[in-house]
């Protein structure tokens, strides 16, 4: 079964209220649980060797660039949104993709993060001035979910770098996410990453991507490679040249954090700059309020409670990595269809989907509280979240906003709503 087919099955039977508003169960119970039962273990290598050595080998073969260079080399134009997209409320700003990316059925947008996550002043790099948005997409080989695959070559994951220095005319470029490997002959190469990338988090120079059944993949935005663009269906080293399915740049994985405690479904990830220290939070998706641990091979030691969870790990500001593999907090919330999460200390925001035609919702609850409440409506097909504080001196809005994006072809928006729903 393809990733898209799984999601379509999960999206069945949504809760819908008056005017299509997403509803939680009548009492969206939340409880604090023991965080020590969940754990992450840092991993610096794959079966081919150390990530650092593999990427250093690629650097001897390819031109290396950083995220700043990619942001300066955009090749597609986005269109500014001047009003709230679709069913969303409390609109502040946003954009839509060009017609090709708006309508393509085999690339599906999922995760969003911004330079306001990367650095507290909202701009990138440190000491720089770029206002940027990053979006992850996964390749769907069977978009209609029926019969044989329409696109049998799964091209994995891509990351979009959006140059938002001009909000009236954003531009962007797609980059292929890859894992560094060696060929059978021992030469340095890379492979596509065929995962879902449901949520992403940009922190300093590091990009964290959730791996649903495994944990977190890490990418260093200081290390991207330019590759040959002449072969649209080749990836890695082929006949003496390096390709990335026609994209000009590839971003290789540089590390990982593997789940090593009780099973956790790594569905979405968000940053909390209001906590001390900064922290990352992970949320779980469920179809009807109970998390499914039977649809994949999970890393870990066994099943925890099936109630969806939000789990927090403290971050080390100097290394931009988790300061410990043991979480500092874990809470449950009886909320189905959680697609995104961001937190502000003990307050958690969730994006909640409602199928291909139902209104999405931004909901919030407090750690240990008994109910979750609706902040505002979001667009149909709402996905990941990213918090953008009004205190970001280099790129700020009059009030704090939360970025969201929507996934369905023809209805794809990347936009910010007021965090208080006003």
mmCIF file of C-alpha atoms in Angstrom:
data_model
loop_
_atom_site.group_PDB
_atom_site.id
_atom_site.type_symbol
_atom_site.label_atom_id
_atom_site.label_comp_id
_atom_site.label_asym_id
_atom_site.label_seq_id
_atom_site.Cartn_x
_atom_site.Cartn_y
_atom_site.Cartn_z
ATOM 1 C CA UNK A 1 0.000 0.000 0.000
ATOM 2 C CA UNK A 2 1.352 3.447 -0.914
ATOM 3 C CA UNK A 3 1.786 6.245 1.609
ATOM 4 C CA UNK A 4 -1.075 8.148 0.013
ATOM 5 C CA UNK A 5 -3.382 5.126 0.157
ATOM 6 C CA UNK A 6 -2.692 4.761 3.866
ATOM 7 C CA UNK A 7 -3.526 8.410 4.455
ATOM 8 C CA UNK A 8 -6.745 8.193 2.460
ATOM 9 C CA UNK A 9 -7.899 5.297 4.580
ATOM 10 C CA UNK A 10 -7.018 7.180 7.728
ATOM 11 C CA UNK A 11 -8.892 10.276 6.535
ATOM 12 C CA UNK A 12 -12.247 8.480 6.435
ATOM 13 C CA UNK A 13 -15.134 9.313 8.778
ATOM 14 C CA UNK A 14 -14.142 12.805 9.963
ATOM 15 C CA UNK A 15 -15.883 14.636 12.796
ATOM 16 C CA UNK A 16 -17.691 17.615 11.254
ATOM 17 C CA UNK A 17 -19.731 20.254 13.019
ATOM 18 C CA UNK A 18 -21.739 23.260 11.934
ATOM 19 C CA UNK A 19 -20.291 24.958 8.854
ATOM 20 C CA UNK A 20 -17.687 22.204 8.502
ATOM 21 C CA UNK A 21 -15.798 23.102 11.684
ATOM 22 C CA UNK A 22 -13.487 20.349 12.937
ATOM 23 C CA UNK A 23 -14.595 18.936 16.255
ATOM 24 C CA UNK A 24 -12.726 17.007 18.913
ATOM 25 C CA UNK A 25 -14.404 14.349 21.023
ATOM 26 C CA UNK A 26 -16.767 15.962 23.532
ATOM 27 C CA UNK A 27 -14.155 16.000 26.271
ATOM 28 C CA UNK A 28 -10.679 16.088 24.778
ATOM 29 C CA UNK A 29 -8.938 14.659 27.813
ATOM 30 C CA UNK A 30 -5.273 15.448 28.358
ATOM 31 C CA UNK A 31 -2.937 13.936 30.921
ATOM 32 C CA UNK A 32 0.728 14.157 31.862
ATOM 33 C CA UNK A 33 2.495 10.799 31.552
ATOM 34 C CA UNK A 34 6.004 9.531 32.330
ATOM 35 C CA UNK A 35 8.326 10.950 29.641
ATOM 36 C CA UNK A 36 11.131 8.494 30.478
ATOM 37 C CA UNK A 37 9.270 5.710 28.660
ATOM 38 C CA UNK A 38 10.137 7.472 25.379
ATOM 39 C CA UNK A 39 13.727 7.941 24.282
ATOM 40 C CA UNK A 40 15.880 8.919 21.327
ATOM 41 C CA UNK A 41 19.368 7.609 20.648
ATOM 42 C CA UNK A 42 21.742 9.624 18.479
ATOM 43 C CA UNK A 43 23.127 7.830 15.420
ATOM 44 C CA UNK A 44 26.062 9.172 13.390
ATOM 45 C CA UNK A 45 26.303 6.461 10.716
ATOM 46 C CA UNK A 46 24.348 4.216 8.379
ATOM 47 C CA UNK A 47 25.326 0.809 6.997
ATOM 48 C CA UNK A 48 27.744 2.463 4.556
ATOM 49 C CA UNK A 49 29.761 4.382 7.171
ATOM 50 C CA UNK A 50 29.789 7.591 9.174
ATOM 51 C CA UNK A 51 27.579 10.311 7.705
ATOM 52 C CA UNK A 52 30.412 12.832 8.115
ATOM 53 C CA UNK A 53 32.860 10.668 6.165
ATOM 54 C CA UNK A 54 30.348 9.884 3.426
ATOM 55 C CA UNK A 55 29.507 13.564 2.967
ATOM 56 C CA UNK A 56 33.179 14.506 3.055
ATOM 57 C CA UNK A 57 33.730 11.994 0.261
ATOM 58 C CA UNK A 58 30.938 13.541 -1.794
ATOM 59 C CA UNK A 59 32.504 16.960 -1.220
ATOM 60 C CA UNK A 60 35.614 15.765 -3.081
ATOM 61 C CA UNK A 61 33.461 14.990 -6.118
ATOM 62 C CA UNK A 62 30.856 17.774 -6.100
ATOM 63 C CA UNK A 63 30.565 21.509 -5.523
ATOM 64 C CA UNK A 64 29.372 22.195 -1.988
ATOM 65 C CA UNK A 65 27.042 25.107 -1.189
ATOM 66 C CA UNK A 66 24.952 26.239 1.771
ATOM 67 C CA UNK A 67 21.312 27.249 2.224
ATOM 68 C CA UNK A 68 22.152 30.924 1.660
ATOM 69 C CA UNK A 69 23.407 30.097 -1.827
ATOM 70 C CA UNK A 70 20.257 28.128 -2.645
ATOM 71 C CA UNK A 71 18.024 30.973 -1.437
ATOM 72 C CA UNK A 72 19.934 33.278 -3.803
ATOM 73 C CA UNK A 73 19.422 30.867 -6.712
ATOM 74 C CA UNK A 74 15.655 30.396 -6.806
ATOM 75 C CA UNK A 75 14.052 29.495 -10.146
ATOM 76 C CA UNK A 76 10.258 29.481 -9.602
ATOM 77 C CA UNK A 77 7.763 32.178 -8.700
ATOM 78 C CA UNK A 78 5.127 31.977 -5.984
ATOM 79 C CA UNK A 79 2.025 34.178 -5.841
ATOM 80 C CA UNK A 80 1.260 36.323 -2.814
ATOM 81 C CA UNK A 81 -1.999 35.680 -0.985
ATOM 82 C CA UNK A 82 -3.902 38.867 -0.302
ATOM 83 C CA UNK A 83 -6.753 37.288 1.648
ATOM 84 C CA UNK A 84 -7.477 34.198 3.693
ATOM 85 C CA UNK A 85 -7.136 31.034 1.578
ATOM 86 C CA UNK A 86 -10.036 28.607 1.395
ATOM 87 C CA UNK A 87 -11.734 28.054 4.753
ATOM 88 C CA UNK A 88 -8.974 29.527 6.921
ATOM 89 C CA UNK A 89 -9.535 32.402 9.350
ATOM 90 C CA UNK A 90 -7.346 34.918 11.232
ATOM 91 C CA UNK A 91 -5.180 35.379 8.116
ATOM 92 C CA UNK A 92 -1.951 37.383 8.189
ATOM 93 C CA UNK A 93 0.200 36.479 5.143
ATOM 94 C CA UNK A 94 1.073 33.712 2.715
ATOM 95 C CA UNK A 95 1.519 32.490 -0.849
ATOM 96 C CA UNK A 96 0.579 29.802 -3.378
ATOM 97 C CA UNK A 97 2.840 27.789 -5.654
ATOM 98 C CA UNK A 98 3.225 28.175 -9.404
ATOM 99 C CA UNK A 99 0.654 26.301 -11.511
ATOM 100 C CA UNK A 100 2.829 23.210 -11.914
ATOM 101 C CA UNK A 101 3.371 22.704 -8.200
ATOM 102 C CA UNK A 102 -0.172 23.715 -7.343
ATOM 103 C CA UNK A 103 -1.657 20.985 -9.512
ATOM 104 C CA UNK A 104 0.925 18.178 -9.649
ATOM 105 C CA UNK A 105 -0.530 14.966 -8.220
ATOM 106 C CA UNK A 106 2.646 13.009 -7.465
ATOM 107 C CA UNK A 107 4.412 15.546 -5.177
ATOM 108 C CA UNK A 108 2.466 16.188 -1.935
ATOM 109 C CA UNK A 109 3.449 19.063 0.441
ATOM 110 C CA UNK A 110 3.564 18.138 4.140
ATOM 111 C CA UNK A 111 5.973 19.990 6.445
ATOM 112 C CA UNK A 112 6.651 23.686 7.048
ATOM 113 C CA UNK A 113 9.245 25.614 9.036
ATOM 114 C CA UNK A 114 10.673 29.119 8.708
ATOM 115 C CA UNK A 115 13.775 31.136 9.492
ATOM 116 C CA UNK A 116 11.876 32.283 12.609
ATOM 117 C CA UNK A 117 12.471 28.731 13.826
ATOM 118 C CA UNK A 118 16.102 28.756 12.713
ATOM 119 C CA UNK A 119 16.985 31.881 14.693
ATOM 120 C CA UNK A 120 15.070 33.909 17.260
ATOM 121 C CA UNK A 121 15.304 37.143 15.281
ATOM 122 C CA UNK A 122 13.543 35.465 12.350
ATOM 123 C CA UNK A 123 16.262 35.746 9.704
ATOM 124 C CA UNK A 124 18.916 33.435 8.280
ATOM 125 C CA UNK A 125 21.819 32.867 8.609
ATOM 126 C CA UNK A 126 22.952 34.138 11.993
ATOM 127 C CA UNK A 127 23.886 37.745 11.388
ATOM 128 C CA UNK A 128 22.237 37.617 7.952
ATOM 129 C CA UNK A 129 18.985 38.974 6.573
ATOM 130 C CA UNK A 130 17.123 36.244 4.667
ATOM 131 C CA UNK A 131 13.453 35.685 5.431
ATOM 132 C CA UNK A 132 12.788 32.130 4.369
ATOM 133 C CA UNK A 133 10.198 29.356 4.445
ATOM 134 C CA UNK A 134 11.021 25.666 3.989
ATOM 135 C CA UNK A 135 8.442 23.076 2.885
ATOM 136 C CA UNK A 136 8.815 19.283 2.598
ATOM 137 C CA UNK A 137 7.070 17.142 -0.047
ATOM 138 C CA UNK A 138 6.852 13.386 -0.563
ATOM 139 C CA UNK A 139 6.479 11.555 -3.867
ATOM 140 C CA UNK A 140 3.272 9.547 -4.322
ATOM 141 C CA UNK A 141 3.480 6.762 -6.885
ATOM 142 C CA UNK A 142 -0.264 6.062 -6.810
ATOM 143 C CA UNK A 143 -2.131 9.364 -6.370
ATOM 144 C CA UNK A 144 -5.602 7.976 -7.062
ATOM 145 C CA UNK A 145 -5.045 5.029 -4.727
ATOM 146 C CA UNK A 146 -6.374 2.474 -7.199
ATOM 147 C CA UNK A 147 -4.810 -0.136 -9.465
ATOM 148 C CA UNK A 148 -1.162 -0.148 -10.411
ATOM 149 C CA UNK A 149 1.177 2.730 -9.616
ATOM 150 C CA UNK A 150 0.766 5.661 -11.988
ATOM 151 C CA UNK A 151 4.380 6.705 -11.351
ATOM 152 C CA UNK A 152 6.414 3.587 -10.496
ATOM 153 C CA UNK A 153 9.665 5.492 -9.843
ATOM 154 C CA UNK A 154 9.397 6.818 -6.278
ATOM 155 C CA UNK A 155 11.599 9.926 -6.137
ATOM 156 C CA UNK A 156 11.407 10.155 -2.354
ATOM 157 C CA UNK A 157 11.470 13.544 -0.631
ATOM 158 C CA UNK A 158 12.156 17.080 -1.698
ATOM 159 C CA UNK A 159 12.596 20.309 0.247
ATOM 160 C CA UNK A 160 11.521 23.693 -1.058
ATOM 161 C CA UNK A 161 13.565 26.777 -0.192
ATOM 162 C CA UNK A 162 11.282 29.821 -0.406
ATOM 163 C CA UNK A 163 12.981 33.211 -0.562
ATOM 164 C CA UNK A 164 10.468 35.427 1.260
ATOM 165 C CA UNK A 165 12.560 38.602 1.326
ATOM 166 C CA UNK A 166 9.856 40.129 -0.870
ATOM 167 C CA UNK A 167 6.489 39.098 0.546
ATOM 168 C CA UNK A 168 4.797 40.495 -2.556
ATOM 169 C CA UNK A 169 6.838 38.287 -4.892
ATOM 170 C CA UNK A 170 8.284 35.178 -3.200
ATOM 171 C CA UNK A 171 10.513 32.882 -5.236
ATOM 172 C CA UNK A 172 11.607 29.324 -4.566
ATOM 173 C CA UNK A 173 13.625 26.269 -5.587
ATOM 174 C CA UNK A 174 13.163 22.542 -4.924
ATOM 175 C CA UNK A 175 16.050 20.447 -3.565
ATOM 176 C CA UNK A 176 16.159 16.640 -3.321
ATOM 177 C CA UNK A 177 16.712 15.106 0.128
ATOM 178 C CA UNK A 178 19.100 12.149 -0.062
ATOM 179 C CA UNK A 179 21.004 9.686 2.108
ATOM 180 C CA UNK A 180 24.768 9.385 1.460
ATOM 181 C CA UNK A 181 25.898 5.847 0.559
ATOM 182 C CA UNK A 182 28.632 3.975 -1.315
ATOM 183 C CA UNK A 183 28.189 2.030 -4.527
ATOM 184 C CA UNK A 184 28.976 -1.674 -4.780
ATOM 185 C CA UNK A 185 32.356 -0.579 -6.099
ATOM 186 C CA UNK A 186 33.047 1.609 -3.050
ATOM 187 C CA UNK A 187 32.446 4.983 -4.706
ATOM 188 C CA UNK A 188 30.642 7.785 -2.895
ATOM 189 C CA UNK A 189 27.016 8.217 -3.908
ATOM 190 C CA UNK A 190 23.551 8.907 -2.487
ATOM 191 C CA UNK A 191 20.060 7.420 -2.595
ATOM 192 C CA UNK A 192 16.576 8.970 -2.484
ATOM 193 C CA UNK A 193 14.793 8.858 0.888
ATOM 194 C CA UNK A 194 11.409 7.198 0.423
ATOM 195 C CA UNK A 195 9.568 8.369 3.525
ATOM 196 C CA UNK A 196 6.623 10.634 4.367
ATOM 197 C CA UNK A 197 8.284 13.770 5.851
ATOM 198 C CA UNK A 198 5.099 14.769 7.657
ATOM 199 C CA UNK A 199 6.827 17.475 9.679
ATOM 200 C CA UNK A 200 10.056 19.480 9.624
ATOM 201 C CA UNK A 201 11.908 21.790 12.030
ATOM 202 C CA UNK A 202 14.697 24.232 11.178
ATOM 203 C CA UNK A 203 16.969 25.077 14.122
ATOM 204 C CA UNK A 204 20.211 26.926 13.482
ATOM 205 C CA UNK A 205 21.937 25.141 10.615
ATOM 206 C CA UNK A 206 20.081 21.862 11.215
ATOM 207 C CA UNK A 207 16.881 20.568 9.658
ATOM 208 C CA UNK A 208 14.956 17.846 11.507
ATOM 209 C CA UNK A 209 12.599 15.638 9.502
ATOM 210 C CA UNK A 210 10.248 13.170 11.178
ATOM 211 C CA UNK A 211 10.550 9.523 10.127
ATOM 212 C CA UNK A 212 7.158 8.094 11.083
ATOM 213 C CA UNK A 213 8.210 4.696 12.436
ATOM 214 C CA UNK A 214 11.850 5.374 13.278
ATOM 215 C CA UNK A 215 12.498 8.798 14.852
ATOM 216 C CA UNK A 216 14.215 11.859 13.385
ATOM 217 C CA UNK A 217 16.508 12.400 10.399
ATOM 218 C CA UNK A 218 18.921 15.348 10.514
ATOM 219 C CA UNK A 219 20.293 17.431 7.645
ATOM 220 C CA UNK A 220 22.983 20.125 7.796
ATOM 221 C CA UNK A 221 21.959 23.175 5.769
ATOM 222 C CA UNK A 222 25.602 24.182 5.499
ATOM 223 C CA UNK A 223 26.231 21.158 3.266
ATOM 224 C CA UNK A 224 24.335 20.841 -0.002
ATOM 225 C CA UNK A 225 25.758 19.660 -3.327
ATOM 226 C CA UNK A 226 25.271 20.815 -6.906
ATOM 227 C CA UNK A 227 24.551 17.970 -9.326
ATOM 228 C CA UNK A 228 23.926 17.329 -13.017
ATOM 229 C CA UNK A 229 20.353 18.074 -14.148
ATOM 230 C CA UNK A 230 20.283 16.290 -17.496
ATOM 231 C CA UNK A 231 18.727 12.999 -16.318
ATOM 232 C CA UNK A 232 15.260 13.353 -14.790
ATOM 233 C CA UNK A 233 15.006 9.731 -13.658
ATOM 234 C CA UNK A 234 18.475 9.145 -12.199
ATOM 235 C CA UNK A 235 19.671 9.667 -8.621
ATOM 236 C CA UNK A 236 23.206 9.335 -7.302
ATOM 237 C CA UNK A 237 26.306 8.292 -9.239
ATOM 238 C CA UNK A 238 25.362 6.989 -12.696
ATOM 239 C CA UNK A 239 27.965 6.468 -15.446
ATOM 240 C CA UNK A 240 30.427 8.839 -13.844
ATOM 241 C CA UNK A 241 28.036 11.726 -13.132
ATOM 242 C CA UNK A 242 25.851 12.631 -10.149
ATOM 243 C CA UNK A 243 22.130 13.290 -10.550
ATOM 244 C CA UNK A 244 19.214 14.265 -8.318
ATOM 245 C CA UNK A 245 16.165 13.479 -10.479
ATOM 246 C CA UNK A 246 16.667 16.668 -12.450
ATOM 247 C CA UNK A 247 17.097 18.998 -9.463
ATOM 248 C CA UNK A 248 20.190 21.208 -9.313
ATOM 249 C CA UNK A 249 20.903 20.567 -5.633
ATOM 250 C CA UNK A 250 20.760 17.660 -3.212
ATOM 251 C CA UNK A 251 20.780 17.858 0.585
ATOM 252 C CA UNK A 252 22.354 14.766 2.199
ATOM 253 C CA UNK A 253 21.433 13.394 5.601
ATOM 254 C CA UNK A 254 24.019 14.185 8.284
ATOM 255 C CA UNK A 255 22.656 12.370 11.337
ATOM 256 C CA UNK A 256 19.714 10.660 12.982
ATOM 257 C CA UNK A 257 17.926 10.158 16.277
ATOM 258 C CA UNK A 258 16.376 6.715 16.512
ATOM 259 C CA UNK A 259 13.436 5.913 18.732
ATOM 260 C CA UNK A 260 14.740 3.587 21.481
ATOM 261 C CA UNK A 261 11.941 3.598 24.078
ATOM 262 C CA UNK A 262 8.270 2.746 23.771
ATOM 263 C CA UNK A 263 6.837 3.119 20.279
ATOM 264 C CA UNK A 264 6.102 6.676 19.222
ATOM 265 C CA UNK A 265 4.551 7.714 15.929
ATOM 266 C CA UNK A 266 6.709 10.606 14.703
ATOM 267 C CA UNK A 267 3.990 12.367 12.717
ATOM 268 C CA UNK A 268 4.823 16.051 13.218
ATOM 269 C CA UNK A 269 7.480 18.201 14.859
ATOM 270 C CA UNK A 270 7.579 21.779 16.144
ATOM 271 C CA UNK A 271 9.794 24.193 18.061
ATOM 272 C CA UNK A 272 9.162 25.845 21.426
ATOM 273 C CA UNK A 273 11.201 29.006 22.007
ATOM 274 C CA UNK A 274 9.093 29.923 25.064
ATOM 275 C CA UNK A 275 10.430 26.991 27.079
ATOM 276 C CA UNK A 276 13.699 27.107 29.019
ATOM 277 C CA UNK A 277 15.763 25.833 27.320
ATOM 278 C CA UNK A 278 14.362 25.792 23.781
ATOM 279 C CA UNK A 279 12.754 22.453 23.006
ATOM 280 C CA UNK A 280 11.313 20.406 20.177
ATOM 281 C CA UNK A 281 7.952 18.661 20.396
ATOM 282 C CA UNK A 282 6.629 15.677 18.456
ATOM 283 C CA UNK A 283 2.958 14.782 18.000
ATOM 284 C CA UNK A 284 1.178 11.609 16.874
ATOM 285 C CA UNK A 285 -1.481 11.154 14.204
ATOM 286 C CA UNK A 286 -4.459 8.899 14.863
ATOM 287 C CA UNK A 287 -7.505 8.027 12.798
ATOM 288 C CA UNK A 288 -10.140 8.113 15.522
ATOM 289 C CA UNK A 289 -8.304 8.922 18.749
ATOM 290 C CA UNK A 290 -6.244 5.724 19.047
ATOM 291 C CA UNK A 291 -2.739 5.610 17.542
ATOM 292 C CA UNK A 292 -2.033 2.745 15.143
ATOM 293 C CA UNK A 293 1.226 0.899 15.845
ATOM 294 C CA UNK A 294 0.428 -1.998 13.481
ATOM 295 C CA UNK A 295 0.915 -0.363 10.064
ATOM 296 C CA UNK A 296 4.701 -0.288 9.997
ATOM 297 C CA UNK A 297 7.887 -1.571 11.572
ATOM 298 C CA UNK A 298 8.472 0.697 14.565
ATOM 299 C CA UNK A 299 11.765 1.239 16.336
ATOM 300 C CA UNK A 300 11.373 0.751 20.064
ATOM 301 C CA UNK A 301 10.498 -1.613 22.854
ATOM 302 C CA UNK A 302 6.734 -2.017 22.617
ATOM 303 C CA UNK A 303 3.427 -0.197 22.545
ATOM 304 C CA UNK A 304 2.578 2.593 25.012
ATOM 305 C CA UNK A 305 -0.914 3.937 25.598
ATOM 306 C CA UNK A 306 -2.732 4.387 22.301
ATOM 307 C CA UNK A 307 -3.972 7.884 23.137
ATOM 308 C CA UNK A 308 -2.201 10.477 20.921
ATOM 309 C CA UNK A 309 0.763 12.102 22.600
ATOM 310 C CA UNK A 310 2.865 15.261 22.494
ATOM 311 C CA UNK A 311 6.435 14.567 23.643
ATOM 312 C CA UNK A 312 9.113 17.207 24.327
ATOM 313 C CA UNK A 313 12.924 17.080 24.153
ATOM 314 C CA UNK A 314 15.112 19.934 25.413
ATOM 315 C CA UNK A 315 17.566 21.434 22.912
ATOM 316 C CA UNK A 316 21.151 22.588 23.373
ATOM 317 C CA UNK A 317 21.383 26.040 21.802
ATOM 318 C CA UNK A 318 25.133 25.727 21.216
ATOM 319 C CA UNK A 319 25.020 22.457 19.267
ATOM 320 C CA UNK A 320 21.422 22.794 17.959
ATOM 321 C CA UNK A 321 20.879 19.178 19.024
ATOM 322 C CA UNK A 322 18.786 17.529 21.757
ATOM 323 C CA UNK A 323 20.583 17.917 25.079
ATOM 324 C CA UNK A 324 19.399 14.479 26.165
ATOM 325 C CA UNK A 325 17.741 11.500 24.552
ATOM 326 C CA UNK A 326 15.267 11.388 27.425
ATOM 327 C CA UNK A 327 12.248 13.670 26.955
ATOM 328 C CA UNK A 328 11.449 16.363 29.504
ATOM 329 C CA UNK A 329 7.662 16.087 29.075
ATOM 330 C CA UNK A 330 5.002 13.783 27.631
ATOM 331 C CA UNK A 331 1.265 14.440 27.575
ATOM 332 C CA UNK A 332 -1.712 12.695 26.020
ATOM 333 C CA UNK A 333 -4.658 14.357 24.323
ATOM 334 C CA UNK A 334 -7.766 12.621 22.999
ATOM 335 C CA UNK A 335 -7.676 14.376 19.644
ATOM 336 C CA UNK A 336 -7.878 12.614 16.320
ATOM 337 C CA UNK A 337 -6.194 13.616 13.046
ATOM 338 C CA UNK A 338 -3.374 15.752 14.499
ATOM 339 C CA UNK A 339 -1.260 16.923 11.552
ATOM 340 C CA UNK A 340 0.986 19.521 13.171
ATOM 341 C CA UNK A 341 2.197 20.732 16.561
ATOM 342 C CA UNK A 342 3.946 23.748 18.082
ATOM 343 C CA UNK A 343 4.213 24.625 21.754
ATOM 344 C CA UNK A 344 4.665 27.692 23.930
ATOM 345 C CA UNK A 345 5.793 26.350 27.288
ATOM 346 C CA UNK A 346 2.822 24.358 28.630
ATOM 347 C CA UNK A 347 0.460 25.509 25.855
ATOM 348 C CA UNK A 348 0.259 23.282 22.791
ATOM 349 C CA UNK A 349 -1.217 24.129 19.378
ATOM 350 C CA UNK A 350 -2.450 21.375 17.068
ATOM 351 C CA UNK A 351 -3.548 21.430 13.437
ATOM 352 C CA UNK A 352 -6.417 18.994 12.927
ATOM 353 C CA UNK A 353 -7.435 17.764 9.477
ATOM 354 C CA UNK A 354 -10.901 16.851 8.261
ATOM 355 C CA UNK A 355 -10.474 14.973 4.995
ATOM 356 C CA UNK A 356 -10.299 16.260 1.396
ATOM 357 C CA UNK A 357 -13.390 18.467 1.675
ATOM 358 C CA UNK A 358 -13.722 19.371 5.370
ATOM 359 C CA UNK A 359 -12.488 22.493 7.124
ATOM 360 C CA UNK A 360 -9.241 22.130 9.044
ATOM 361 C CA UNK A 361 -8.814 23.510 12.539
ATOM 362 C CA UNK A 362 -6.203 25.055 14.815
ATOM 363 C CA UNK A 363 -6.779 23.741 18.351
ATOM 364 C CA UNK A 364 -4.994 24.286 21.650
ATOM 365 C CA UNK A 365 -4.676 22.631 25.033
ATOM 366 C CA UNK A 366 -2.534 23.052 28.131
ATOM 367 C CA UNK A 367 -0.396 20.266 29.592
ATOM 368 C CA UNK A 368 -2.538 18.289 32.022
ATOM 369 C CA UNK A 369 -5.745 20.115 31.114
ATOM 370 C CA UNK A 370 -8.984 18.291 30.385
ATOM 371 C CA UNK A 371 -10.133 19.948 27.168
ATOM 372 C CA UNK A 372 -8.812 21.192 23.846
ATOM 373 C CA UNK A 373 -10.429 24.228 22.274
ATOM 374 C CA UNK A 374 -10.626 25.615 18.749
ATOM 375 C CA UNK A 375 -8.563 28.725 18.006
ATOM 376 C CA UNK A 376 -9.671 29.205 14.385
ATOM 377 C CA UNK A 377 -10.458 27.354 11.176
ATOM 378 C CA UNK A 378 -7.649 26.357 8.834
ATOM 379 C CA UNK A 379 -7.688 25.474 5.161
ATOM 380 C CA UNK A 380 -8.905 22.114 3.862
ATOM 381 C CA UNK A 381 -6.049 19.611 3.981
ATOM 382 C CA UNK A 382 -4.146 21.430 6.732
ATOM 383 C CA UNK A 383 -0.768 19.930 7.618
ATOM 384 C CA UNK A 384 2.284 21.017 9.635
ATOM 385 C CA UNK A 385 2.661 24.104 11.899
ATOM 386 C CA UNK A 386 5.447 26.597 12.661
ATOM 387 C CA UNK A 387 5.239 29.319 15.342
ATOM 388 C CA UNK A 388 6.485 32.812 14.415
ATOM 389 C CA UNK A 389 6.839 35.147 17.377
ATOM 390 C CA UNK A 390 6.083 38.856 17.154
ATOM 391 C CA UNK A 391 9.356 39.272 19.036
ATOM 392 C CA UNK A 392 11.394 38.183 16.003
ATOM 393 C CA UNK A 393 13.134 41.513 15.437
ATOM 394 C CA UNK A 394 14.431 40.760 11.938
ATOM 395 C CA UNK A 395 11.136 39.422 10.570
ATOM 396 C CA UNK A 396 8.133 40.147 12.698
ATOM 397 C CA UNK A 397 4.414 40.709 12.443
ATOM 398 C CA UNK A 398 2.319 42.967 14.659
ATOM 399 C CA UNK A 399 1.293 39.863 16.592
ATOM 400 C CA UNK A 400 2.546 36.300 16.798
ATOM 401 C CA UNK A 401 1.439 34.028 13.966
ATOM 402 C CA UNK A 402 1.430 30.325 13.210
ATOM 403 C CA UNK A 403 2.350 29.078 9.742
ATOM 404 C CA UNK A 404 0.400 26.236 8.166
ATOM 405 C CA UNK A 405 0.169 24.639 4.730
ATOM 406 C CA UNK A 406 -2.421 22.576 2.872
ATOM 407 C CA UNK A 407 -1.748 19.476 0.787
ATOM 408 C CA UNK A 408 -4.468 18.833 -1.801
ATOM 409 C CA UNK A 409 -3.813 19.583 -5.466
ATOM 410 C CA UNK A 410 -5.494 22.794 -6.576
ATOM 411 C CA UNK A 411 -5.942 23.904 -2.955
ATOM 412 C CA UNK A 412 -2.346 24.286 -1.819
ATOM 413 C CA UNK A 413 -1.543 27.298 0.341
ATOM 414 C CA UNK A 414 1.311 28.257 2.654
ATOM 415 C CA UNK A 415 0.038 30.862 5.071
ATOM 416 C CA UNK A 416 0.221 32.365 8.557
ATOM 417 C CA UNK A 417 -2.709 32.881 10.931
ATOM 418 C CA UNK A 418 -2.859 34.925 14.136
ATOM 419 C CA UNK A 419 -1.874 32.703 17.042
ATOM 420 C CA UNK A 420 -4.787 33.951 19.145
ATOM 421 C CA UNK A 421 -7.297 33.345 16.323
ATOM 422 C CA UNK A 422 -8.301 37.012 16.092
#
